[in-house]
Amino acid sequence: MATDNVAVIRQFCAAWSALDTDRMMTYFSAEPTYHNMPGPPAVGAAAVRGTIERFLGAGRRRTGKC
């Protein structure tokens, strides 16, 4: 049986699958830290957004999709 926590994680993963940075950012606090291994932590909303956008952009360039 899914819990609220499971639903939140599924929704967050769906935002990644949709390549929706704005929706992804709603899952972070006002002053987040996001550590996407093996890179250094991104600290602050602007840095987290930039990390996600660079990651998504790299995937689009590799696959030619989106």
CSV table of N, CA and C in Angstrom, one decimal:
chain,number,residue,atom,x,y,z
A,1,MET,N,0.8,-1.2,0.0
A,1,MET,CA,0.0,0.0,0.0
A,1,MET,C,0.9,1.2,0.0
A,2,ALA,N,0.6,2.2,-0.9
A,2,ALA,CA,1.4,3.4,-1.0
A,2,ALA,C,1.1,4.3,0.2
A,3,THR,N,2.1,5.0,0.7
A,3,THR,CA,2.0,6.0,1.7
A,3,THR,C,2.0,7.3,1.1
A,4,ASP,N,1.8,8.4,1.9
A,4,ASP,CA,1.9,9.7,1.3
A,4,ASP,C,3.3,10.0,0.8
A,5,ASN,N,4.3,9.5,1.6
A,5,ASN,CA,5.7,9.6,1.2
A,5,ASN,C,6.0,9.0,-0.2
A,6,VAL,N,5.4,7.8,-0.4
A,6,VAL,CA,5.6,7.2,-1.7
A,6,VAL,C,5.0,8.0,-2.8
A,7,ALA,N,3.8,8.5,-2.6
A,7,ALA,CA,3.1,9.4,-3.6
A,7,ALA,C,4.0,10.6,-3.9
A,8,VAL,N,4.6,11.2,-2.9
A,8,VAL,CA,5.4,12.4,-3.2
A,8,VAL,C,6.6,12.0,-4.0
A,9,ILE,N,7.3,10.9,-3.7
A,9,ILE,CA,8.4,10.5,-4.5
A,9,ILE,C,8.0,10.1,-6.0
A,10,ARG,N,6.8,9.5,-6.1
A,10,ARG,CA,6.3,9.2,-7.5
A,10,ARG,C,6.1,10.5,-8.2
A,11,GLN,N,5.5,11.5,-7.6
A,11,GLN,CA,5.2,12.7,-8.2
A,11,GLN,C,6.5,13.5,-8.6
A,12,PHE,N,7.5,13.4,-7.7
A,12,PHE,CA,8.8,14.0,-8.0
A,12,PHE,C,9.4,13.3,-9.2
A,13,CYS,N,9.4,12.0,-9.3
A,13,CYS,CA,9.9,11.3,-10.4
A,13,CYS,C,9.2,11.6,-11.7
A,14,ALA,N,7.9,11.8,-11.6
A,14,ALA,CA,7.1,12.1,-12.8
A,14,ALA,C,7.5,13.5,-13.3
A,15,ALA,N,7.8,14.4,-12.4
A,15,ALA,CA,8.3,15.8,-12.8
A,15,ALA,C,9.6,15.6,-13.6
A,16,TRP,N,10.5,14.7,-13.1
A,16,TRP,CA,11.7,14.5,-13.8
A,16,TRP,C,11.4,13.9,-15.2
A,17,SER,N,10.6,12.9,-15.2
A,17,SER,CA,10.2,12.3,-16.5
A,17,SER,C,9.6,13.3,-17.5
A,18,ALA,N,8.9,14.3,-17.0
A,18,ALA,CA,8.2,15.3,-17.8
A,18,ALA,C,9.2,16.4,-18.2
A,19,LEU,N,10.4,16.3,-17.6
A,19,LEU,CA,11.5,17.4,-17.8
A,19,LEU,C,10.9,18.8,-17.4
A,20,ASP,N,10.2,18.8,-16.3
A,20,ASP,CA,9.5,20.0,-15.8
A,20,ASP,C,10.3,20.6,-14.6
A,21,THR,N,11.2,21.4,-14.9
A,21,THR,CA,12.0,22.0,-13.9
A,21,THR,C,11.2,22.8,-12.9
A,22,ASP,N,10.2,23.6,-13.4
A,22,ASP,CA,9.4,24.4,-12.5
A,22,ASP,C,8.7,23.5,-11.5
A,23,ARG,N,8.1,22.4,-12.0
A,23,ARG,CA,7.4,21.4,-11.1
A,23,ARG,C,8.4,20.8,-10.1
A,24,MET,N,9.6,20.4,-10.6
A,24,MET,CA,10.6,19.8,-9.7
A,24,MET,C,11.0,20.7,-8.6
A,25,MET,N,11.1,22.0,-8.9
A,25,MET,CA,11.5,23.0,-7.9
A,25,MET,C,10.5,23.1,-6.7
A,26,THR,N,9.2,22.8,-7.0
A,26,THR,CA,8.2,22.9,-5.9
A,26,THR,C,8.5,21.8,-4.8
A,27,TYR,N,9.3,20.9,-5.0
A,27,TYR,CA,9.6,19.8,-4.0
A,27,TYR,C,10.8,20.2,-3.1
A,28,PHE,N,11.4,21.4,-3.4
A,28,PHE,CA,12.5,21.8,-2.6
A,28,PHE,C,12.1,23.0,-1.7
A,29,SER,N,12.8,23.1,-0.6
A,29,SER,CA,12.6,24.3,0.3
A,29,SER,C,13.1,25.6,-0.3
A,30,ALA,N,12.9,26.7,0.4
A,30,ALA,CA,13.4,28.0,-0.2
A,30,ALA,C,14.9,28.0,-0.2
A,31,GLU,N,15.6,27.3,0.6
A,31,GLU,CA,17.1,27.3,0.7
A,31,GLU,C,17.6,25.8,0.6
A,32,PRO,N,17.4,25.2,-0.5
A,32,PRO,CA,17.7,23.8,-0.7
A,32,PRO,C,19.2,23.5,-0.9
A,33,THR,N,19.6,22.3,-0.6
A,33,THR,CA,20.8,21.7,-1.0
A,33,THR,C,20.5,20.5,-1.8
A,34,TYR,N,21.1,20.3,-3.0
A,34,TYR,CA,20.8,19.2,-3.8
A,34,TYR,C,22.2,18.6,-4.2
A,35,HIS,N,22.4,17.3,-3.9
A,35,HIS,CA,23.7,16.7,-4.1
A,35,HIS,C,23.5,15.6,-5.1
A,36,ASN,N,23.8,15.9,-6.4
A,36,ASN,CA,23.7,14.9,-7.5
A,36,ASN,C,25.1,14.3,-7.7
A,37,MET,N,25.3,13.2,-7.1
A,37,MET,CA,26.6,12.5,-7.1
A,37,MET,C,27.0,12.3,-8.6
A,38,PRO,N,28.3,12.4,-8.9
A,38,PRO,CA,29.4,12.6,-8.1
A,38,PRO,C,29.8,14.1,-8.0
A,39,GLY,N,29.0,15.0,-8.5
A,39,GLY,CA,29.4,16.4,-8.5
A,39,GLY,C,29.2,17.0,-7.1
A,40,PRO,N,29.6,18.3,-7.0
A,40,PRO,CA,29.5,19.0,-5.7
A,40,PRO,C,28.1,19.3,-5.4
A,41,PRO,N,27.7,19.6,-4.2
A,41,PRO,CA,26.3,20.0,-3.8
A,41,PRO,C,26.0,21.3,-4.4
A,42,ALA,N,24.8,21.5,-4.8
A,42,ALA,CA,24.2,22.8,-5.3
A,42,ALA,C,23.5,23.3,-4.1
A,43,VAL,N,23.8,24.6,-3.7
A,43,VAL,CA,23.3,25.2,-2.5
A,43,VAL,C,22.5,26.4,-2.9
A,44,GLY,N,21.2,26.5,-2.5
A,44,GLY,CA,20.4,27.6,-2.9
A,44,GLY,C,19.5,27.3,-4.1
A,45,ALA,N,18.3,27.9,-4.2
A,45,ALA,CA,17.4,27.6,-5.2
A,45,ALA,C,17.9,27.8,-6.6
A,46,ALA,N,18.6,28.9,-6.8
A,46,ALA,CA,19.2,29.2,-8.2
A,46,ALA,C,20.2,28.1,-8.6
A,47,ALA,N,21.0,27.7,-7.6
A,47,ALA,CA,22.1,26.7,-7.9
A,47,ALA,C,21.4,25.3,-8.2
A,48,VAL,N,20.4,25.0,-7.4
A,48,VAL,CA,19.7,23.7,-7.6
A,48,VAL,C,19.0,23.7,-9.0
A,49,ARG,N,18.3,24.8,-9.3
A,49,ARG,CA,17.6,24.9,-10.6
A,49,ARG,C,18.7,24.8,-11.8
A,50,GLY,N,19.8,25.5,-11.6
A,50,GLY,CA,20.8,25.4,-12.6
A,50,GLY,C,21.4,24.0,-12.8
A,51,THR,N,21.6,23.3,-11.7
A,51,THR,CA,22.1,21.9,-11.8
A,51,THR,C,21.1,21.1,-12.5
A,52,ILE,N,19.8,21.2,-12.2
A,52,ILE,CA,18.8,20.4,-12.8
A,52,ILE,C,18.7,20.7,-14.3
A,53,GLU,N,18.7,22.0,-14.6
A,53,GLU,CA,18.6,22.4,-16.1
A,53,GLU,C,19.8,22.0,-16.9
A,54,ARG,N,21.0,22.0,-16.3
A,54,ARG,CA,22.2,21.5,-17.0
A,54,ARG,C,22.1,20.0,-17.2
A,55,PHE,N,21.6,19.3,-16.2
A,55,PHE,CA,21.4,17.9,-16.3
A,55,PHE,C,20.4,17.5,-17.4
A,56,LEU,N,19.3,18.2,-17.4
A,56,LEU,CA,18.3,17.9,-18.4
A,56,LEU,C,18.8,18.3,-19.8
A,57,GLY,N,19.5,19.4,-19.9
A,57,GLY,CA,20.0,19.9,-21.2
A,57,GLY,C,21.0,18.9,-21.7
A,58,ALA,N,21.9,18.3,-20.9
A,58,ALA,CA,22.8,17.3,-21.3
A,58,ALA,C,22.1,16.1,-21.9
A,59,GLY,N,21.1,15.7,-21.2
A,59,GLY,CA,20.3,14.5,-21.7
A,59,GLY,C,19.6,14.8,-23.0
A,60,ARG,N,19.1,16.0,-23.2
A,60,ARG,CA,18.5,16.4,-24.5
A,60,ARG,C,19.5,16.4,-25.6
A,61,ARG,N,20.7,16.9,-25.3
A,61,ARG,CA,21.8,16.9,-26.4
A,61,ARG,C,22.2,15.5,-26.7
A,62,ARG,N,22.3,14.6,-25.8
A,62,ARG,CA,22.7,13.2,-26.0
A,62,ARG,C,21.7,12.5,-26.8
A,63,THR,N,20.4,12.6,-26.5
A,63,THR,CA,19.4,11.8,-27.1
A,63,THR,C,18.7,12.5,-28.3
A,64,GLY,N,18.8,13.8,-28.4
A,64,GLY,CA,18.1,14.5,-29.4
A,64,GLY,C,16.6,14.7,-29.2
A,65,LYS,N,16.2,14.3,-28.0
A,65,LYS,CA,14.8,14.3,-27.6
A,65,LYS,C,14.4,15.5,-26.8
A,66,CYS,N,13.2,15.9,-26.8
A,66,CYS,CA,12.6,17.0,-26.0
A,66,CYS,C,13.1,18.2,-26.6
